[in-house]
mmCIF file of C-alpha atoms in Angstrom:
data_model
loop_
_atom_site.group_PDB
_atom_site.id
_atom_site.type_symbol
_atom_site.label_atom_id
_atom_site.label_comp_id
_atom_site.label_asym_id
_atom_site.label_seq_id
_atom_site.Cartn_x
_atom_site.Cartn_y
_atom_site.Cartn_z
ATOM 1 C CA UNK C 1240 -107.503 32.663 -3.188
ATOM 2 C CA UNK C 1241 -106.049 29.231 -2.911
ATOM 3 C CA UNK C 1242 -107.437 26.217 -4.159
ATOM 4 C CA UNK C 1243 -109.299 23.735 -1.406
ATOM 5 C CA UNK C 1244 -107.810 20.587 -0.096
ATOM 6 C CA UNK C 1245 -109.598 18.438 -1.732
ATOM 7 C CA UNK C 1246 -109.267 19.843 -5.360
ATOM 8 C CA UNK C 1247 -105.818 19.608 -4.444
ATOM 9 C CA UNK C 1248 -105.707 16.010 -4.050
ATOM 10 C CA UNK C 1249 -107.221 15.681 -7.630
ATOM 11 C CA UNK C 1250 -104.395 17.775 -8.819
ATOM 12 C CA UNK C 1251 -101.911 15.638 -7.173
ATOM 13 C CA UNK C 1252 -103.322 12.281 -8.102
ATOM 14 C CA UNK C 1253 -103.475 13.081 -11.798
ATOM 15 C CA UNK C 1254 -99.550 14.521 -11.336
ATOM 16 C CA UNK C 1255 -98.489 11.429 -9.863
ATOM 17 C CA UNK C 1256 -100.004 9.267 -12.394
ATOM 18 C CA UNK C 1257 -99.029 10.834 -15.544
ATOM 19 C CA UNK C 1258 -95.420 12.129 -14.102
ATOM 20 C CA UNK C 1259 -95.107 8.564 -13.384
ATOM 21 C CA UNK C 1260 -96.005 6.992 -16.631
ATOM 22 C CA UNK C 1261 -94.689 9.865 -19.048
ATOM 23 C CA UNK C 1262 -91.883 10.436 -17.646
ATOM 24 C CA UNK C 1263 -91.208 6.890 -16.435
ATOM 25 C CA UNK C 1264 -90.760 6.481 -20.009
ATOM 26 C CA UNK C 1265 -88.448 8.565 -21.067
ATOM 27 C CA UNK C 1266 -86.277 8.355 -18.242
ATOM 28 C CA UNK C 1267 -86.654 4.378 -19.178
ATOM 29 C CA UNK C 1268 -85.562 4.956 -22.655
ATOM 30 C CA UNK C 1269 -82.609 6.798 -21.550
ATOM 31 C CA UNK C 1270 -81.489 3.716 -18.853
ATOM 32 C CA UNK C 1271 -82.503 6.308 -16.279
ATOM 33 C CA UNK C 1272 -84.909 6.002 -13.373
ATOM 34 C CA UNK C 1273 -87.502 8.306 -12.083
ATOM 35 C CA UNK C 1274 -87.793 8.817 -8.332
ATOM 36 C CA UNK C 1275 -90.483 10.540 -6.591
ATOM 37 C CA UNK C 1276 -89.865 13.154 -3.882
ATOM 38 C CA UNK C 1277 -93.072 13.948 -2.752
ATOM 39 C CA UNK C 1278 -96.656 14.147 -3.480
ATOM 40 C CA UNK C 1279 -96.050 17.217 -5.910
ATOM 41 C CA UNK C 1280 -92.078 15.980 -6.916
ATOM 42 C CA UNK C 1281 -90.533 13.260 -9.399
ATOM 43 C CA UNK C 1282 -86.562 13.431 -9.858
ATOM 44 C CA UNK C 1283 -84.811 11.912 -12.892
ATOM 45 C CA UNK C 1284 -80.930 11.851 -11.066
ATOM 46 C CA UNK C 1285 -78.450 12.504 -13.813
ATOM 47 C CA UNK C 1286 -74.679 11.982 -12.742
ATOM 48 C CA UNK C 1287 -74.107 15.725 -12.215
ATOM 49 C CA UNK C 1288 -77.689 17.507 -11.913
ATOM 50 C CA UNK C 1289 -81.073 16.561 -10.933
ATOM 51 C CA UNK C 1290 -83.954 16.957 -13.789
ATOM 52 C CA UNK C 1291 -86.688 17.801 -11.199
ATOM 53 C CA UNK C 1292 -90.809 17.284 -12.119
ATOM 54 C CA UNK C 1293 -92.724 19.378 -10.145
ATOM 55 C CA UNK C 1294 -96.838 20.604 -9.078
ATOM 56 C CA UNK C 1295 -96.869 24.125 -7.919
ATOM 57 C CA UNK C 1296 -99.715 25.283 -6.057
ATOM 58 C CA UNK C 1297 -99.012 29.135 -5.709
ATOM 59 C CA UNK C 1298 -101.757 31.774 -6.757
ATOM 60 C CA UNK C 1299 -102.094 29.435 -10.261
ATOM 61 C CA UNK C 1300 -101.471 26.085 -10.651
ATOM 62 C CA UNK C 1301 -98.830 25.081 -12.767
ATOM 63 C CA UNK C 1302 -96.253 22.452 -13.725
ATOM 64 C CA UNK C 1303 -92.534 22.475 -14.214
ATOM 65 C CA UNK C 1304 -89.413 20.622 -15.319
ATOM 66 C CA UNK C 1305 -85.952 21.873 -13.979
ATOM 67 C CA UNK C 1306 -82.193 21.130 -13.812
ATOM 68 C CA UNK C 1307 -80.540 21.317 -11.264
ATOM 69 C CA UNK C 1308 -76.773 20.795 -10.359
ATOM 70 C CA UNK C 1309 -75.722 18.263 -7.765
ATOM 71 C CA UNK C 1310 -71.727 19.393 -7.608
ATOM 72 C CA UNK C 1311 -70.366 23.153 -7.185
ATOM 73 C CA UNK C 1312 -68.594 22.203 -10.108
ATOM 74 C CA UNK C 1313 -71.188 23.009 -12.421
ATOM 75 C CA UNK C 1314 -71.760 26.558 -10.260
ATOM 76 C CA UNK C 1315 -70.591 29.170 -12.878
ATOM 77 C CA UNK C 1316 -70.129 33.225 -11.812
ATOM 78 C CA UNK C 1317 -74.011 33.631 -12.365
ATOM 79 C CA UNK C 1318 -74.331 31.434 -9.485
ATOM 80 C CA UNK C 1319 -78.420 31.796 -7.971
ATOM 81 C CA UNK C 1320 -79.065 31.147 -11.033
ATOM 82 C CA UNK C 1321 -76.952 27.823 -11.603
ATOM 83 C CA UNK C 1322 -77.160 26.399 -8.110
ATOM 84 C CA UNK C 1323 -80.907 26.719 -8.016
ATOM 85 C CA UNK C 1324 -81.518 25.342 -10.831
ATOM 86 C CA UNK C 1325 -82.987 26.443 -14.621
ATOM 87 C CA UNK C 1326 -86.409 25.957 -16.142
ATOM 88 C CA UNK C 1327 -86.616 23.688 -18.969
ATOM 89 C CA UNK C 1328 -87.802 26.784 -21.136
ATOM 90 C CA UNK C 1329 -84.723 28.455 -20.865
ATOM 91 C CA UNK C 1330 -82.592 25.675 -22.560
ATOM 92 C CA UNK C 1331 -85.808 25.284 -24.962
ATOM 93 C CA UNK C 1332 -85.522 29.170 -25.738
ATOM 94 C CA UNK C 1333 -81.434 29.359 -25.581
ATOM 95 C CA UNK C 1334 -81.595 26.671 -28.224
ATOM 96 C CA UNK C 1335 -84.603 28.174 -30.545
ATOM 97 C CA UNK C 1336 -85.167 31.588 -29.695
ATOM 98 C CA UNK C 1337 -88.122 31.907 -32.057
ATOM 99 C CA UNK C 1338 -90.186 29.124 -28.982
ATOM 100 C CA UNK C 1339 -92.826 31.551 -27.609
ATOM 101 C CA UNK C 1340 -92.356 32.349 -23.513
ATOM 102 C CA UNK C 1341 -95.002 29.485 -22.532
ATOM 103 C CA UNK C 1342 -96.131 28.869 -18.879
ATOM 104 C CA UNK C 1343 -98.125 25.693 -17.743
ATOM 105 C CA UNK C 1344 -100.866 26.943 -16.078
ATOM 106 C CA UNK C 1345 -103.570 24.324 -15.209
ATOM 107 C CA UNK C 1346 -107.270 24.921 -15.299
ATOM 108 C CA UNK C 1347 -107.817 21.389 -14.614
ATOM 109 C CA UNK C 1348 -107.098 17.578 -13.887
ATOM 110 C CA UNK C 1349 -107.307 16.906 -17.914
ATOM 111 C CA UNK C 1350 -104.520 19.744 -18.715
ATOM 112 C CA UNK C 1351 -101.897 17.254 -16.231
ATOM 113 C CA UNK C 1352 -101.359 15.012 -18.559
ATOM 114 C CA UNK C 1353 -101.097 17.388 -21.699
ATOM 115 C CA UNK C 1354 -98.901 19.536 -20.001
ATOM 116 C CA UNK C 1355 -96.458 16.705 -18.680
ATOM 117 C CA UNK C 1356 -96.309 15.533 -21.992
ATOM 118 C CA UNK C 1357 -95.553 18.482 -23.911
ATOM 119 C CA UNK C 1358 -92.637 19.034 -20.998
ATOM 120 C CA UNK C 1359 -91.296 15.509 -21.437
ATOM 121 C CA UNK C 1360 -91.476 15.862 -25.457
ATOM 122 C CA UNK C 1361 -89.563 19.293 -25.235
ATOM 123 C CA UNK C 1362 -86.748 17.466 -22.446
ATOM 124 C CA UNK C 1363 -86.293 14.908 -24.808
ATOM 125 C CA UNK C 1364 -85.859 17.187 -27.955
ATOM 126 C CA UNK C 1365 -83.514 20.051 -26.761
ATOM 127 C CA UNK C 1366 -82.367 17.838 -23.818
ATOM 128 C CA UNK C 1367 -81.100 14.661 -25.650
ATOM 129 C CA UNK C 1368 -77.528 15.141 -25.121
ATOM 130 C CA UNK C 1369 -77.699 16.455 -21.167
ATOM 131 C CA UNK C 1370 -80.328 13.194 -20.400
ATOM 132 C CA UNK C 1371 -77.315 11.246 -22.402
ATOM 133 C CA UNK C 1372 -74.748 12.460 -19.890
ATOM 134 C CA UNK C 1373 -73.316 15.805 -21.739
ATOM 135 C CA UNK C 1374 -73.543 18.529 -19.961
ATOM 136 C CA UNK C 1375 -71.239 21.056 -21.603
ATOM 137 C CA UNK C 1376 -74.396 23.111 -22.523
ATOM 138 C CA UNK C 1377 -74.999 24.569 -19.102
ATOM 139 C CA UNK C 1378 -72.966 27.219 -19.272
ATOM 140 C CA UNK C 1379 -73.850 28.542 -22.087
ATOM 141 C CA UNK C 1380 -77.779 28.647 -20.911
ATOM 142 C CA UNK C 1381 -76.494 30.074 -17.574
ATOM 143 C CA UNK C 1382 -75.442 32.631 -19.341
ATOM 144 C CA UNK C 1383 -78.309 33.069 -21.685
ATOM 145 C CA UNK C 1384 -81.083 33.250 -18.755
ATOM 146 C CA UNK C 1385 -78.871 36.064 -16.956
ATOM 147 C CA UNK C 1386 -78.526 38.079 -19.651
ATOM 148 C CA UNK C 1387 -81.910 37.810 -20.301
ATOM 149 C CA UNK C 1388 -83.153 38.718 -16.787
ATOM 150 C CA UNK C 1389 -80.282 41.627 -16.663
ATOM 151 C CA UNK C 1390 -82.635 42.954 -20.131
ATOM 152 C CA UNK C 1391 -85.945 42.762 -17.870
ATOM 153 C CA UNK C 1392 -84.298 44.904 -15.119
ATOM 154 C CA UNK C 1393 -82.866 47.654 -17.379
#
């Protein structure tokens, strides 16, 4: 069952507020600005990809950071999975494989901000160097999150 409108808005209005203050930050720190798309959408533009903060209203509630590419130049032969972009988990995971599979679900307004903030402090520690303009990682993750769906298919 989905949630109702109006817990909705709650949702969205605790998003907006935190995305916009924790990631404002960061994307301050970095000389970077933070756009939003949306009532559910902030975008920190990068020169070649798009580090997208997003609200997902689906059966749960959850919140996500991906990266996306702008140019086909960044499309590699795994390309679904480069052009629509890549969770933040999987370059968390590529980079230490011991980080447990971690979803964030929310079971309420106060989880927003917790959640947003343990995203932005995981972008910021195994994201420096892409938020810094140095992409040459992608690839290499690309490559890492097919492989690992290609396991969960077998």
């Amino acid at each position: 069952m989905k949630p109702h409108k109006e817990e909705n808005e709650k949702y969205y209005e605790a998003f907006q507020n935190a995305a916009l203050k924790i990631f404002g930050k960061l994307a301050e720190n970095y000389g970077l600005q933070l756009e939003q798309k949306g009532a559910d959408t902030f975008i920190i533009p990068l020169s070649s990809f798009n580090i997208k903060i997003h609200l997902a209203f689906g059966h749960l509630r959850q919140t996500n950071v991906l990266i996306i590419p702008k140019d086909t130049c960044w499309h590699t032969e795994y390309n679904e999975l480069s052009k629509n972009g890549i969770r933040l988990n999987h370059f968390v995971r590529y980079q230490n494989h011991e980080f447990p599979k971690t979803y964030y679900i929310l079971n309420n307004t106060d989880e927003v901000r917790i959640k947003l903030q343990t995203l932005c402090d995981l972008l910021q520690k195994y994201c420096d160097p892409f938020l810094r303009g140095d992409f040459s990682i992608w690839p290499e993750v690309v490559s890492y999150v097919d492989v690992n769906i290609k396991k969960l298919i077998e």
